[in-house]
mmCIF file of C-alpha atoms in Angstrom:
data_model
loop_
_atom_site.group_PDB
_atom_site.id
_atom_site.type_symbol
_atom_site.label_atom_id
_atom_site.label_comp_id
_atom_site.label_asym_id
_atom_site.label_seq_id
_atom_site.Cartn_x
_atom_site.Cartn_y
_atom_site.Cartn_z
ATOM 1 C CA MET U 1 114.688 -46.057 35.987
ATOM 2 C CA ASN U 2 114.571 -48.686 38.607
ATOM 3 C CA ILE U 3 115.574 -47.040 41.874
ATOM 4 C CA LEU U 4 116.629 -50.501 43.153
ATOM 5 C CA ARG U 5 119.953 -50.065 41.485
ATOM 6 C CA PHE U 6 120.556 -47.697 43.998
ATOM 7 C CA LEU U 7 119.553 -49.782 46.958
ATOM 8 C CA THR U 8 121.969 -50.741 49.855
ATOM 9 C CA PRO U 9 120.059 -53.988 51.178
ATOM 10 C CA LYS U 10 118.923 -54.435 54.706
ATOM 11 C CA ILE U 11 121.643 -57.125 55.220
ATOM 12 C CA GLU U 12 124.217 -54.361 54.587
ATOM 13 C CA VAL U 13 122.496 -51.591 56.790
ATOM 14 C CA GLU U 14 122.659 -51.268 60.386
ATOM 15 C CA TYR U 15 119.539 -50.482 62.196
ATOM 16 C CA ILE U 16 118.017 -50.115 65.512
ATOM 17 C CA ASN U 17 115.127 -52.349 66.846
ATOM 18 C CA TYR U 18 112.208 -50.259 67.966
ATOM 19 C CA SER U 19 112.100 -51.846 71.401
ATOM 20 C CA SER U 20 115.647 -50.783 72.108
ATOM 21 C CA THR U 21 116.530 -48.195 74.635
ATOM 22 C CA VAL U 22 118.013 -44.781 74.002
ATOM 23 C CA ARG U 23 121.186 -46.033 75.532
ATOM 24 C CA GLN U 24 121.341 -49.021 72.952
ATOM 25 C CA GLY U 25 120.689 -46.573 70.209
ATOM 26 C CA LEU U 26 123.335 -44.095 71.372
ATOM 27 C CA GLU U 27 125.954 -47.052 71.484
ATOM 28 C CA LYS U 28 124.995 -48.299 68.119
ATOM 29 C CA MET U 29 125.322 -44.976 66.436
ATOM 30 C CA LYS U 30 128.652 -44.168 68.184
ATOM 31 C CA TYR U 31 130.083 -47.629 67.273
ATOM 32 C CA HIS U 32 129.278 -47.012 63.619
ATOM 33 C CA GLY U 33 129.740 -43.127 63.477
ATOM 34 C CA TYR U 34 126.320 -42.589 62.046
ATOM 35 C CA SER U 35 124.515 -39.297 62.229
ATOM 36 C CA ALA U 36 121.092 -41.099 61.336
ATOM 37 C CA ILE U 37 119.986 -44.790 61.635
ATOM 38 C CA PRO U 38 116.572 -46.550 60.546
ATOM 39 C CA VAL U 39 114.421 -48.086 63.309
ATOM 40 C CA ILE U 40 112.426 -51.403 62.599
ATOM 41 C CA ASP U 41 110.170 -53.644 64.587
ATOM 42 C CA ASP U 42 110.406 -57.249 65.259
ATOM 43 C CA GLU U 43 108.436 -57.855 62.272
ATOM 44 C CA GLY U 44 110.899 -55.956 60.059
ATOM 45 C CA HIS U 45 108.554 -52.916 59.518
ATOM 46 C CA TYR U 46 110.285 -49.548 59.017
ATOM 47 C CA LYS U 47 109.027 -47.457 62.115
ATOM 48 C CA GLY U 48 111.036 -44.259 61.567
ATOM 49 C CA THR U 49 114.614 -42.881 61.955
ATOM 50 C CA VAL U 50 116.595 -41.672 64.819
ATOM 51 C CA THR U 51 119.232 -38.912 64.610
ATOM 52 C CA GLU U 52 121.851 -37.467 66.558
ATOM 53 C CA GLY U 53 119.823 -34.509 66.986
ATOM 54 C CA ASP U 54 117.032 -36.725 68.388
ATOM 55 C CA PHE U 55 119.373 -38.097 70.922
ATOM 56 C CA LEU U 56 120.901 -34.641 71.892
ATOM 57 C CA TRP U 57 117.302 -33.260 72.350
ATOM 58 C CA SER U 58 116.193 -36.176 74.492
ATOM 59 C CA LEU U 59 119.182 -35.530 76.735
ATOM 60 C CA TYR U 60 118.509 -31.826 76.710
ATOM 61 C CA ASN U 61 115.052 -32.403 77.882
ATOM 62 C CA GLU U 62 116.027 -34.580 80.968
ATOM 63 C CA SER U 63 116.661 -32.618 83.877
ATOM 64 C CA ASN U 64 119.655 -34.892 85.050
ATOM 65 C CA PRO U 65 120.509 -37.307 82.344
ATOM 66 C CA ASP U 66 122.559 -40.454 83.499
ATOM 67 C CA LEU U 67 123.214 -43.853 81.728
ATOM 68 C CA LYS U 68 121.056 -45.867 84.064
ATOM 69 C CA LYS U 69 117.951 -43.633 83.043
ATOM 70 C CA LEU U 70 118.902 -44.039 79.410
ATOM 71 C CA GLU U 71 118.816 -47.734 79.891
ATOM 72 C CA LYS U 72 115.225 -47.485 80.813
ATOM 73 C CA THR U 73 114.019 -44.873 78.385
ATOM 74 C CA GLU U 74 112.553 -46.385 75.205
ATOM 75 C CA LEU U 75 113.793 -45.519 71.756
ATOM 76 C CA LYS U 76 110.501 -45.314 70.411
ATOM 77 C CA THR U 77 109.841 -42.180 72.433
ATOM 78 C CA ILE U 78 112.426 -40.095 70.455
ATOM 79 C CA ILE U 79 112.399 -41.367 66.933
ATOM 80 C CA ARG U 80 111.417 -39.225 63.825
ATOM 81 C CA HIS U 81 108.501 -39.982 61.554
ATOM 82 C CA ASP U 82 109.372 -37.588 59.072
ATOM 83 C CA TYR U 83 111.720 -39.759 57.359
ATOM 84 C CA GLN U 84 109.075 -41.437 55.300
ATOM 85 C CA PRO U 85 109.938 -44.530 53.413
ATOM 86 C CA VAL U 86 109.310 -45.087 49.509
ATOM 87 C CA LYS U 87 108.169 -48.348 48.029
ATOM 88 C CA ALA U 88 110.613 -50.184 45.767
ATOM 89 C CA SER U 89 108.336 -49.067 42.752
ATOM 90 C CA ALA U 90 109.010 -45.230 43.572
ATOM 91 C CA SER U 91 109.932 -42.872 40.946
ATOM 92 C CA ILE U 92 113.445 -41.339 40.749
ATOM 93 C CA ASP U 93 111.913 -37.921 41.339
ATOM 94 C CA GLU U 94 110.348 -39.078 44.451
ATOM 95 C CA ILE U 95 113.714 -40.202 45.721
ATOM 96 C CA LEU U 96 115.452 -37.057 44.872
ATOM 97 C CA THR U 97 112.715 -35.178 46.651
ATOM 98 C CA ARG U 98 113.406 -37.130 49.734
ATOM 99 C CA ALA U 99 116.997 -37.291 49.503
ATOM 100 C CA TYR U 100 117.230 -33.383 49.355
ATOM 101 C CA ASN U 101 116.584 -33.202 53.212
ATOM 102 C CA GLN U 102 117.963 -36.503 54.471
ATOM 103 C CA ASN U 103 121.094 -38.470 54.038
ATOM 104 C CA PHE U 104 119.172 -41.518 53.153
ATOM 105 C CA VAL U 105 115.957 -42.713 52.011
ATOM 106 C CA PRO U 106 114.179 -45.817 53.539
ATOM 107 C CA VAL U 107 112.827 -48.365 51.249
ATOM 108 C CA VAL U 108 110.012 -50.805 52.104
ATOM 109 C CA ASP U 109 108.305 -53.378 50.063
ATOM 110 C CA ASP U 110 104.532 -53.457 49.569
ATOM 111 C CA ARG U 111 103.866 -54.962 52.938
ATOM 112 C CA GLY U 112 105.941 -52.072 54.619
ATOM 113 C CA VAL U 113 108.874 -54.328 55.350
ATOM 114 C CA PHE U 114 112.040 -52.434 55.407
ATOM 115 C CA ILE U 115 114.325 -53.916 52.584
ATOM 116 C CA GLY U 116 117.127 -51.166 52.620
ATOM 117 C CA ILE U 117 118.098 -47.714 52.117
ATOM 118 C CA ILE U 118 119.042 -45.391 49.124
ATOM 119 C CA LYS U 119 121.875 -43.184 50.294
ATOM 120 C CA ARG U 120 122.012 -39.571 49.146
ATOM 121 C CA LYS U 121 125.908 -39.873 48.171
ATOM 122 C CA ASP U 122 124.766 -42.634 45.704
ATOM 123 C CA ILE U 123 122.504 -40.539 43.984
ATOM 124 C CA ILE U 124 124.699 -37.551 43.788
ATOM 125 C CA ARG U 125 127.499 -39.773 42.352
ATOM 126 C CA TYR U 126 125.107 -41.115 39.863
ATOM 127 C CA LEU U 127 123.718 -37.516 38.737
ATOM 128 C CA ALA U 128 127.239 -36.081 38.772
ATOM 129 C CA GLY U 129 128.300 -39.151 36.369
ATOM 130 C CA ILE U 130 130.703 -40.448 38.949
ATOM 131 C CA ARG U 131 130.976 -44.243 38.443
ATOM 132 C CA ILE U 132 129.928 -46.157 41.567
ATOM 133 C CA ASP U 133 129.963 -49.890 41.668
ATOM 134 C CA LEU U 134 126.303 -50.664 41.478
ATOM 135 C CA PRO U 135 124.896 -54.129 40.683
ATOM 136 C CA ASP U 136 124.032 -54.858 37.127
ATOM 137 C CA GLN U 137 120.290 -53.823 36.941
ATOM 138 C CA SER U 138 119.496 -57.313 35.075
ATOM 139 C CA GLN U 139 120.597 -58.970 38.627
ATOM 140 C CA ILE U 140 118.241 -57.087 40.827
ATOM 141 C CA PRO U 141 115.174 -59.325 41.863
ATOM 142 C CA VAL U 142 111.881 -57.781 40.920
ATOM 143 C CA LEU U 143 109.701 -57.534 43.890
ATOM 144 C CA THR U 144 106.046 -58.579 43.634
#
């Protein structure tokens, strides 16, 4: 099965730039209401994922957190590296294994460039037989 049928492309995914600050990341997550969000660098490479818990622990570890300090704290100091991406050629089993412990699976091309995410809820809907609006598989571009 081609996992790209589940892909939410990068253009439809909110993400945070690796060079952002903790405050910028917090504001973006608050605005969109996310609990986790991918982090990519200026060249588009996936660098990790930052979660609400990561932000909470970074604030907890500060003796006196304030917004001015968060404007100077780099996001890259708190991101998780355990949300490992998969390549577009990954098997459905690999996706299921990753989605078990995280709410989305980052997808990269062969150069490590972030191309989108596969949401756990889309996988669950598919496995449960719930119709979701997925693109016709024949219209999905083949990455080489």
